């Protein structure tokens, strides 16, 4: 069994840090970022995760259908999201 912390892509950085601290007791092994299709960039969120020494990102939710719209978060996909690639581009490269 793995524990994932689920955070929406548009979550404010201070709220990301608060969530990581609040749920640290559950020892999540990874983070699932949802609503990637509703934001322009993941840069602020990923920066907040890194600054809070949060767990690695495992999956991205790039649409409304679960589990069909969950994709594995790779370095290349995360880099594209930081650079502002659209969710459509993320889905195609997955």
PDB file of N, CA and C in Angstrom, residues 14-69:
ATOM      1  N   UNK A  14       1.813  28.707  -0.269  1.00  0.00           N
ATOM      2  CA  UNK A  14       1.751  28.642   1.196  1.00  0.00           C
ATOM      3  C   UNK A  14       0.820  27.519   1.657  1.00  0.00           C
ATOM      4  N   UNK A  15      -0.218  27.241   0.877  1.00  0.00           N
ATOM      5  CA  UNK A  15      -1.141  26.158   1.218  1.00  0.00           C
ATOM      6  C   UNK A  15      -0.529  24.788   0.920  1.00  0.00           C
ATOM      7  N   UNK A  16       0.345  24.734  -0.072  1.00  0.00           N
ATOM      8  CA  UNK A  16       1.070  23.489  -0.364  1.00  0.00           C
ATOM      9  C   UNK A  16       1.960  23.142   0.823  1.00  0.00           C
ATOM     10  N   UNK A  17       2.709  24.119   1.294  1.00  0.00           N
ATOM     11  CA  UNK A  17       3.600  23.882   2.447  1.00  0.00           C
ATOM     12  C   UNK A  17       2.791  23.462   3.669  1.00  0.00           C
ATOM     13  N   UNK A  18       1.670  24.105   3.884  1.00  0.00           N
ATOM     14  CA  UNK A  18       0.809  23.768   5.023  1.00  0.00           C
ATOM     15  C   UNK A  18       0.284  22.329   4.905  1.00  0.00           C
ATOM     16  N   UNK A  19      -0.132  21.938   3.715  1.00  0.00           N
ATOM     17  CA  UNK A  19      -0.646  20.580   3.503  1.00  0.00           C
ATOM     18  C   UNK A  19       0.441  19.536   3.738  1.00  0.00           C
ATOM     19  N   UNK A  20       1.644  19.818   3.259  1.00  0.00           N
ATOM     20  CA  UNK A  20       2.750  18.870   3.458  1.00  0.00           C
ATOM     21  C   UNK A  20       3.025  18.700   4.940  1.00  0.00           C
ATOM     22  N   UNK A  21       3.075  19.797   5.665  1.00  0.00           N
ATOM     23  CA  UNK A  21       3.326  19.711   7.112  1.00  0.00           C
ATOM     24  C   UNK A  21       2.188  18.996   7.833  1.00  0.00           C
ATOM     25  N   UNK A  22       0.971  19.323   7.481  1.00  0.00           N
ATOM     26  CA  UNK A  22      -0.197  18.743   8.149  1.00  0.00           C
ATOM     27  C   UNK A  22      -0.291  17.234   7.920  1.00  0.00           C
ATOM     28  N   UNK A  23       0.057  16.784   6.716  1.00  0.00           N
ATOM     29  CA  UNK A  23      -0.089  15.368   6.385  1.00  0.00           C
ATOM     30  C   UNK A  23       1.218  14.585   6.487  1.00  0.00           C
ATOM     31  N   UNK A  24       2.282  15.224   6.944  1.00  0.00           N
ATOM     32  CA  UNK A  24       3.573  14.527   7.086  1.00  0.00           C
ATOM     33  C   UNK A  24       3.445  13.298   7.993  1.00  0.00           C
ATOM     34  N   UNK A  25       2.576  13.374   8.993  1.00  0.00           N
ATOM     35  CA  UNK A  25       2.371  12.263   9.928  1.00  0.00           C
ATOM     36  C   UNK A  25       1.883  11.003   9.201  1.00  0.00           C
ATOM     37  N   UNK A  26       1.221  11.156   8.059  1.00  0.00           N
ATOM     38  CA  UNK A  26       0.752  10.002   7.291  1.00  0.00           C
ATOM     39  C   UNK A  26       1.845   9.407   6.414  1.00  0.00           C
ATOM     40  N   UNK A  27       2.999  10.064   6.352  1.00  0.00           N
ATOM     41  CA  UNK A  27       4.169   9.616   5.584  1.00  0.00           C
ATOM     42  C   UNK A  27       3.847   9.293   4.123  1.00  0.00           C
ATOM     43  N   UNK A  28       3.293  10.265   3.380  1.00  0.00           N
ATOM     44  CA  UNK A  28       3.009   9.986   1.968  1.00  0.00           C
ATOM     45  C   UNK A  28       4.304   9.736   1.200  1.00  0.00           C
ATOM     46  N   UNK A  29       4.274   8.726   0.338  1.00  0.00           N
ATOM     47  CA  UNK A  29       5.451   8.410  -0.471  1.00  0.00           C
ATOM     48  C   UNK A  29       5.540   9.268  -1.724  1.00  0.00           C
ATOM     49  N   UNK A  30       4.404   9.846  -2.137  1.00  0.00           N
ATOM     50  CA  UNK A  30       4.421  10.650  -3.351  1.00  0.00           C
ATOM     51  C   UNK A  30       3.244  11.617  -3.378  1.00  0.00           C
ATOM     52  N   UNK A  31       3.273  12.479  -4.386  1.00  0.00           N
ATOM     53  CA  UNK A  31       2.232  13.489  -4.577  1.00  0.00           C
ATOM     54  C   UNK A  31       1.560  13.259  -5.922  1.00  0.00           C
ATOM     55  N   UNK A  32       0.246  13.362  -5.938  1.00  0.00           N
ATOM     56  CA  UNK A  32      -0.526  13.356  -7.177  1.00  0.00           C
ATOM     57  C   UNK A  32      -1.022  14.782  -7.373  1.00  0.00           C
ATOM     58  N   UNK A  33      -0.698  15.369  -8.513  1.00  0.00           N
ATOM     59  CA  UNK A  33      -1.148  16.730  -8.822  1.00  0.00           C
ATOM     60  C   UNK A  33      -2.341  16.621  -9.756  1.00  0.00           C
ATOM     61  N   UNK A  34      -3.478  17.158  -9.316  1.00  0.00           N
ATOM     62  CA  UNK A  34      -4.688  17.123 -10.127  1.00  0.00           C
ATOM     63  C   UNK A  34      -4.934  18.467 -10.789  1.00  0.00           C
ATOM     64  N   UNK A  35      -5.861  18.469 -11.711  1.00  0.00           N
ATOM     65  CA  UNK A  35      -6.306  19.688 -12.406  1.00  0.00           C
ATOM     66  C   UNK A  35      -5.175  20.394 -13.162  1.00  0.00           C
ATOM     67  N   UNK A  36      -4.244  19.613 -13.680  1.00  0.00           N
ATOM     68  CA  UNK A  36      -3.137  20.176 -14.461  1.00  0.00           C
ATOM     69  C   UNK A  36      -3.680  20.899 -15.697  1.00  0.00           C
ATOM     70  N   UNK A  37      -4.805  20.411 -16.215  1.00  0.00           N
ATOM     71  CA  UNK A  37      -5.410  21.029 -17.391  1.00  0.00           C
ATOM     72  C   UNK A  37      -6.049  22.383 -17.093  1.00  0.00           C
ATOM     73  N   UNK A  38      -6.122  22.765 -15.822  1.00  0.00           N
ATOM     74  CA  UNK A  38      -6.758  24.026 -15.434  1.00  0.00           C
ATOM     75  C   UNK A  38      -5.755  25.100 -15.012  1.00  0.00           C
ATOM     76  N   UNK A  39      -4.468  24.873 -15.254  1.00  0.00           N
ATOM     77  CA  UNK A  39      -3.459  25.862 -14.868  1.00  0.00           C
ATOM     78  C   UNK A  39      -2.471  26.076 -16.005  1.00  0.00           C
ATOM     79  N   UNK A  40      -1.805  27.214 -16.010  1.00  0.00           N
ATOM     80  CA  UNK A  40      -0.849  27.535 -17.065  1.00  0.00           C
ATOM     81  C   UNK A  40       0.516  26.907 -16.825  1.00  0.00           C
ATOM     82  N   UNK A  41       0.914  26.788 -15.555  1.00  0.00           N
ATOM     83  CA  UNK A  41       2.225  26.253 -15.235  1.00  0.00           C
ATOM     84  C   UNK A  41       2.192  25.585 -13.867  1.00  0.00           C
ATOM     85  N   UNK A  42       3.055  24.608 -13.697  1.00  0.00           N
ATOM     86  CA  UNK A  42       3.202  23.950 -12.394  1.00  0.00           C
ATOM     87  C   UNK A  42       4.378  24.507 -11.610  1.00  0.00           C
ATOM     88  N   UNK A  43       5.047  25.501 -12.161  1.00  0.00           N
ATOM     89  CA  UNK A  43       6.261  26.026 -11.546  1.00  0.00           C
ATOM     90  C   UNK A  43       6.090  26.428 -10.079  1.00  0.00           C
ATOM     91  N   UNK A  44       5.077  27.242  -9.710  1.00  0.00           N
ATOM     92  CA  UNK A  44       4.945  27.619  -8.297  1.00  0.00           C
ATOM     93  C   UNK A  44       4.684  26.412  -7.393  1.00  0.00           C
ATOM     94  N   UNK A  45       3.871  25.488  -7.854  1.00  0.00           N
ATOM     95  CA  UNK A  45       3.559  24.303  -7.057  1.00  0.00           C
ATOM     96  C   UNK A  45       4.786  23.423  -6.864  1.00  0.00           C
ATOM     97  N   UNK A  46       5.511  23.151  -7.940  1.00  0.00           N
ATOM     98  CA  UNK A  46       6.702  22.308  -7.838  1.00  0.00           C
ATOM     99  C   UNK A  46       7.778  22.967  -6.986  1.00  0.00           C
ATOM    100  N   UNK A  47       7.892  24.280  -7.081  1.00  0.00           N
ATOM    101  CA  UNK A  47       8.849  25.012  -6.251  1.00  0.00           C
ATOM    102  C   UNK A  47       8.482  24.884  -4.774  1.00  0.00           C
ATOM    103  N   UNK A  48       7.187  25.007  -4.468  1.00  0.00           N
ATOM    104  CA  UNK A  48       6.735  24.877  -3.081  1.00  0.00           C
ATOM    105  C   UNK A  48       6.971  23.461  -2.557  1.00  0.00           C
ATOM    106  N   UNK A  49       6.721  22.458  -3.394  1.00  0.00           N
ATOM    107  CA  UNK A  49       6.976  21.067  -2.988  1.00  0.00           C
ATOM    108  C   UNK A  49       8.447  20.850  -2.680  1.00  0.00           C
ATOM    109  N   UNK A  50       9.283  21.378  -3.544  1.00  0.00           N
ATOM    110  CA  UNK A  50      10.729  21.219  -3.350  1.00  0.00           C
ATOM    111  C   UNK A  50      11.191  21.956  -2.096  1.00  0.00           C
ATOM    112  N   UNK A  51      10.711  23.173  -1.898  1.00  0.00           N
ATOM    113  CA  UNK A  51      11.096  23.967  -0.738  1.00  0.00           C
ATOM    114  C   UNK A  51      10.650  23.360   0.579  1.00  0.00           C
ATOM    115  N   UNK A  52       9.515  22.660   0.548  1.00  0.00           N
ATOM    116  CA  UNK A  52       8.996  22.030   1.764  1.00  0.00           C
ATOM    117  C   UNK A  52       9.535  20.609   1.932  1.00  0.00           C
ATOM    118  N   UNK A  53      10.428  20.233   1.053  1.00  0.00           N
ATOM    119  CA  UNK A  53      10.986  18.870   1.069  1.00  0.00           C
ATOM    120  C   UNK A  53       9.886  17.817   1.049  1.00  0.00           C
ATOM    121  N   UNK A  54       8.917  18.087   0.175  1.00  0.00           N
ATOM    122  CA  UNK A  54       7.806  17.159   0.018  1.00  0.00           C
ATOM    123  C   UNK A  54       8.218  15.953  -0.797  1.00  0.00           C
ATOM    124  N   UNK A  55       7.356  14.941  -0.833  1.00  0.00           N
ATOM    125  CA  UNK A  55       7.660  13.742  -1.609  1.00  0.00           C
ATOM    126  C   UNK A  55       7.641  14.034  -3.106  1.00  0.00           C
ATOM    127  N   UNK A  56       8.177  13.113  -3.880  1.00  0.00           N
ATOM    128  CA  UNK A  56       8.226  13.246  -5.334  1.00  0.00           C
ATOM    129  C   UNK A  56       6.821  13.154  -5.928  1.00  0.00           C
ATOM    130  N   UNK A  57       6.664  13.737  -7.097  1.00  0.00           N
ATOM    131  CA  UNK A  57       5.387  13.685  -7.807  1.00  0.00           C
ATOM    132  C   UNK A  57       5.303  12.359  -8.560  1.00  0.00           C
ATOM    133  N   UNK A  58       4.193  11.645  -8.385  1.00  0.00           N
ATOM    134  CA  UNK A  58       4.037  10.339  -9.028  1.00  0.00           C
ATOM    135  C   UNK A  58       3.112  10.388 -10.242  1.00  0.00           C
ATOM    136  N   UNK A  59       1.993  11.099 -10.116  1.00  0.00           N
ATOM    137  CA  UNK A  59       1.011  11.153 -11.194  1.00  0.00           C
ATOM    138  C   UNK A  59       0.485  12.565 -11.367  1.00  0.00           C
ATOM    139  N   UNK A  60      -0.036  12.818 -12.586  1.00  0.00           N
ATOM    140  CA  UNK A  60      -0.696  14.083 -12.898  1.00  0.00           C
ATOM    141  C   UNK A  60      -2.100  13.782 -13.394  1.00  0.00           C
ATOM    142  N   UNK A  61      -3.069  14.542 -12.920  1.00  0.00           N
ATOM    143  CA  UNK A  61      -4.424  14.462 -13.442  1.00  0.00           C
ATOM    144  C   UNK A  61      -4.581  15.521 -14.512  1.00  0.00           C
ATOM    145  N   UNK A  62      -4.795  15.088 -15.765  1.00  0.00           N
ATOM    146  CA  UNK A  62      -4.823  16.031 -16.884  1.00  0.00           C
ATOM    147  C   UNK A  62      -6.197  16.156 -17.522  1.00  0.00           C
ATOM    148  N   UNK A  63      -7.223  15.714 -16.797  1.00  0.00           N
ATOM    149  CA  UNK A  63      -8.587  15.801 -17.315  1.00  0.00           C
ATOM    150  C   UNK A  63      -9.580  15.392 -16.245  1.00  0.00           C
ATOM    151  N   UNK A  64     -10.830  15.311 -16.632  1.00  0.00           N
ATOM    152  CA  UNK A  64     -11.912  15.040 -15.691  1.00  0.00           C
ATOM    153  C   UNK A  64     -12.138  13.551 -15.421  1.00  0.00           C
ATOM    154  N   UNK A  65     -11.645  12.681 -16.305  1.00  0.00           N
ATOM    155  CA  UNK A  65     -11.914  11.252 -16.161  1.00  0.00           C
ATOM    156  C   UNK A  65     -10.818  10.566 -15.359  1.00  0.00           C
ATOM    157  N   UNK A  66     -11.211   9.914 -14.271  1.00  0.00           N
ATOM    158  CA  UNK A  66     -10.257   9.165 -13.449  1.00  0.00           C
ATOM    159  C   UNK A  66     -10.681   7.706 -13.523  1.00  0.00           C
ATOM    160  N   UNK A  67      -9.783   6.811 -13.829  1.00  0.00           N
ATOM    161  CA  UNK A  67      -8.334   6.929 -13.905  1.00  0.00           C
ATOM    162  C   UNK A  67      -7.791   7.218 -15.302  1.00  0.00           C
ATOM    163  N   UNK A  68      -8.668   7.325 -16.318  1.00  0.00           N
ATOM    164  CA  UNK A  68      -8.192   7.499 -17.694  1.00  0.00           C
ATOM    165  C   UNK A  68      -7.277   8.703 -17.880  1.00  0.00           C
ATOM    166  N   UNK A  69      -7.516   9.770 -17.156  1.00  0.00           N
ATOM    167  CA  UNK A  69      -6.740  10.994 -17.330  1.00  0.00           C
ATOM    168  C   UNK A  69      -5.614  11.159 -16.307  1.00  0.00           C
TER     169      UNK A  69
END
